[in-house]
Amino acid sequence: MKGCMSTDLGIITIHSEVIAKYAGSVAVECFGIVGMAAVSMKDGLVRLLKKESLTHGIQVEISEENSITLNFHVIVSYGVNILSVSDNLMSNVKYKVEEFTGMKVDTINIFVEGVRVID
């Protein structure tokens, strides 16, 4: 799925993979987020993704009106307030993705898949 914007000089098309990669890099910078999670549907296991494969923990949907819906599957740090971390993640991602793409972020859903103790 791609987001398209029309300008005076032509059409700008942004692939959802680009938005996912940018949103993932913004997310892992947020306090309390250890990383993105990949959930194996076959056996229900959750594993922490490496920085190179952040996009596997994020689903991006772009509507006909060019509004973005983001679904994050994250692993949080042990002992943090999940509501505070989620609010921080949502506000940072919303602001930076809207600034980056010029498109409106409509919805951000966060699925906490696990907790990790940070050394």
CSV table of C-alpha atoms in Angstrom, one decimal:
chain,number,residue,atom,x,y,z
A,1,MET,CA,0.0,0.0,0.0
A,2,LYS,CA,1.3,3.4,-0.9
A,3,GLY,CA,0.5,7.0,0.1
A,4,CYS,CA,0.2,9.4,-2.8
A,5,MET,CA,0.3,13.2,-2.7
A,6,SER,CA,-0.1,15.5,-5.7
A,7,THR,CA,2.0,18.7,-6.0
A,8,ASP,CA,2.3,21.3,-8.6
A,9,LEU,CA,5.3,19.5,-10.1
A,10,GLY,CA,4.0,15.9,-10.0
A,11,ILE,CA,3.0,13.1,-7.7
A,12,ILE,CA,4.8,11.9,-4.6
A,13,THR,CA,4.4,8.3,-3.7
A,14,ILE,CA,5.6,6.9,-0.3
A,15,HIS,CA,5.7,3.1,0.2
A,16,SER,CA,4.4,1.8,3.5
A,17,GLU,CA,7.7,0.0,4.1
A,18,VAL,CA,9.4,3.4,4.3
A,19,ILE,CA,6.9,4.7,6.8
A,20,ALA,CA,7.3,1.5,8.9
A,21,LYS,CA,11.1,1.8,8.9
A,22,TYR,CA,11.0,5.5,10.0
A,23,ALA,CA,8.3,4.8,12.6
A,24,GLY,CA,10.4,1.9,14.0
A,25,SER,CA,13.5,4.0,14.3
A,26,VAL,CA,11.6,6.7,16.2
A,27,ALA,CA,9.9,4.1,18.4
A,28,VAL,CA,13.2,2.4,19.6
A,29,GLU,CA,14.5,5.9,20.6
A,30,CYS,CA,11.6,6.3,23.1
A,31,PHE,CA,12.3,5.7,26.8
A,32,GLY,CA,11.1,2.3,28.0
A,33,ILE,CA,11.0,0.6,24.6
A,34,VAL,CA,13.5,-2.3,24.3
A,35,GLY,CA,12.6,-3.0,20.7
A,36,MET,CA,10.0,-4.4,18.3
A,37,ALA,CA,8.6,-7.8,18.7
A,38,ALA,CA,7.9,-10.5,16.1
A,39,VAL,CA,5.1,-12.9,17.0
A,40,SER,CA,5.3,-16.4,15.6
A,41,MET,CA,1.7,-17.4,14.8
A,42,LYS,CA,2.7,-21.1,14.5
A,43,ASP,CA,3.9,-21.5,18.1
A,44,GLY,CA,2.9,-18.2,19.7
A,45,LEU,CA,6.5,-17.3,20.6
A,46,VAL,CA,7.6,-13.6,20.8
A,47,ARG,CA,11.1,-12.6,19.9
A,48,LEU,CA,13.0,-9.3,20.0
A,49,LEU,CA,13.9,-8.1,16.5
A,50,LYS,CA,17.3,-6.7,15.6
A,51,LYS,CA,17.6,-3.1,14.4
A,52,GLU,CA,17.8,-4.2,10.8
A,53,SER,CA,14.4,-5.8,10.9
A,54,LEU,CA,12.3,-3.3,12.8
A,55,THR,CA,9.6,-3.2,10.1
A,56,HIS,CA,8.5,-6.8,11.0
A,57,GLY,CA,7.0,-5.5,14.3
A,58,ILE,CA,5.0,-2.7,12.6
A,59,GLN,CA,2.0,-2.8,10.3
A,60,VAL,CA,1.2,0.3,8.3
A,61,GLU,CA,-2.1,0.9,6.7
A,62,ILE,CA,-2.8,3.9,4.4
A,63,SER,CA,-6.4,4.8,3.7
A,64,GLU,CA,-7.8,6.3,0.5
A,65,GLU,CA,-7.7,9.8,2.2
A,66,ASN,CA,-3.9,9.3,2.9
A,67,SER,CA,-4.3,8.9,6.6
A,68,ILE,CA,-2.0,6.4,8.3
A,69,THR,CA,-2.8,3.7,10.9
A,70,LEU,CA,0.2,2.2,12.7
A,71,ASN,CA,0.2,-1.0,14.7
A,72,PHE,CA,3.3,-1.5,16.9
A,73,HIS,CA,4.3,-4.8,18.5
A,74,VAL,CA,6.8,-3.8,21.2
A,75,ILE,CA,8.8,-5.2,24.1
A,76,VAL,CA,9.1,-2.8,27.1
A,77,SER,CA,11.6,-2.5,29.9
A,78,TYR,CA,10.9,-4.1,33.2
A,79,GLY,CA,9.6,-1.7,35.9
A,80,VAL,CA,8.4,1.1,33.6
A,81,ASN,CA,4.9,2.5,33.6
A,82,ILE,CA,3.4,1.0,30.4
A,83,LEU,CA,0.8,3.8,30.0
A,84,SER,CA,3.5,6.5,30.2
A,85,VAL,CA,5.7,4.7,27.8
A,86,SER,CA,2.8,4.2,25.4
A,87,ASP,CA,1.7,7.8,25.6
A,88,ASN,CA,5.3,9.0,24.9
A,89,LEU,CA,5.6,6.5,22.0
A,90,MET,CA,2.3,7.6,20.4
A,91,SER,CA,3.1,11.4,20.7
A,92,ASN,CA,6.7,11.1,19.4
A,93,VAL,CA,5.7,8.8,16.5
A,94,LYS,CA,2.7,10.8,15.5
A,95,TYR,CA,4.6,14.1,15.4
A,96,LYS,CA,7.7,12.7,13.6
A,97,VAL,CA,5.9,10.6,11.1
A,98,GLU,CA,3.5,13.5,10.2
A,99,GLU,CA,6.5,15.8,9.9
A,100,PHE,CA,8.4,13.2,7.7
A,101,THR,CA,5.6,12.2,5.3
A,102,GLY,CA,3.2,15.2,5.3
A,103,MET,CA,0.4,12.8,5.9
A,104,LYS,CA,-2.0,12.6,8.8
A,105,VAL,CA,-1.5,9.8,11.4
A,106,ASP,CA,-5.0,8.7,12.3
A,107,THR,CA,-4.5,5.8,14.7
A,108,ILE,CA,-1.6,4.3,16.6
A,109,ASN,CA,-2.2,0.9,18.2
A,110,ILE,CA,0.4,-0.5,20.6
A,111,PHE,CA,0.5,-4.2,21.5
A,112,VAL,CA,2.9,-4.9,24.3
A,113,GLU,CA,4.2,-8.4,23.6
A,114,GLY,CA,6.7,-8.8,26.3
A,115,VAL,CA,8.9,-7.3,29.1
A,116,ARG,CA,12.7,-7.4,29.3
A,117,VAL,CA,15.0,-6.6,32.1
A,118,ILE,CA,17.7,-4.2,31.0
A,119,ASP,CA,21.2,-4.7,32.4
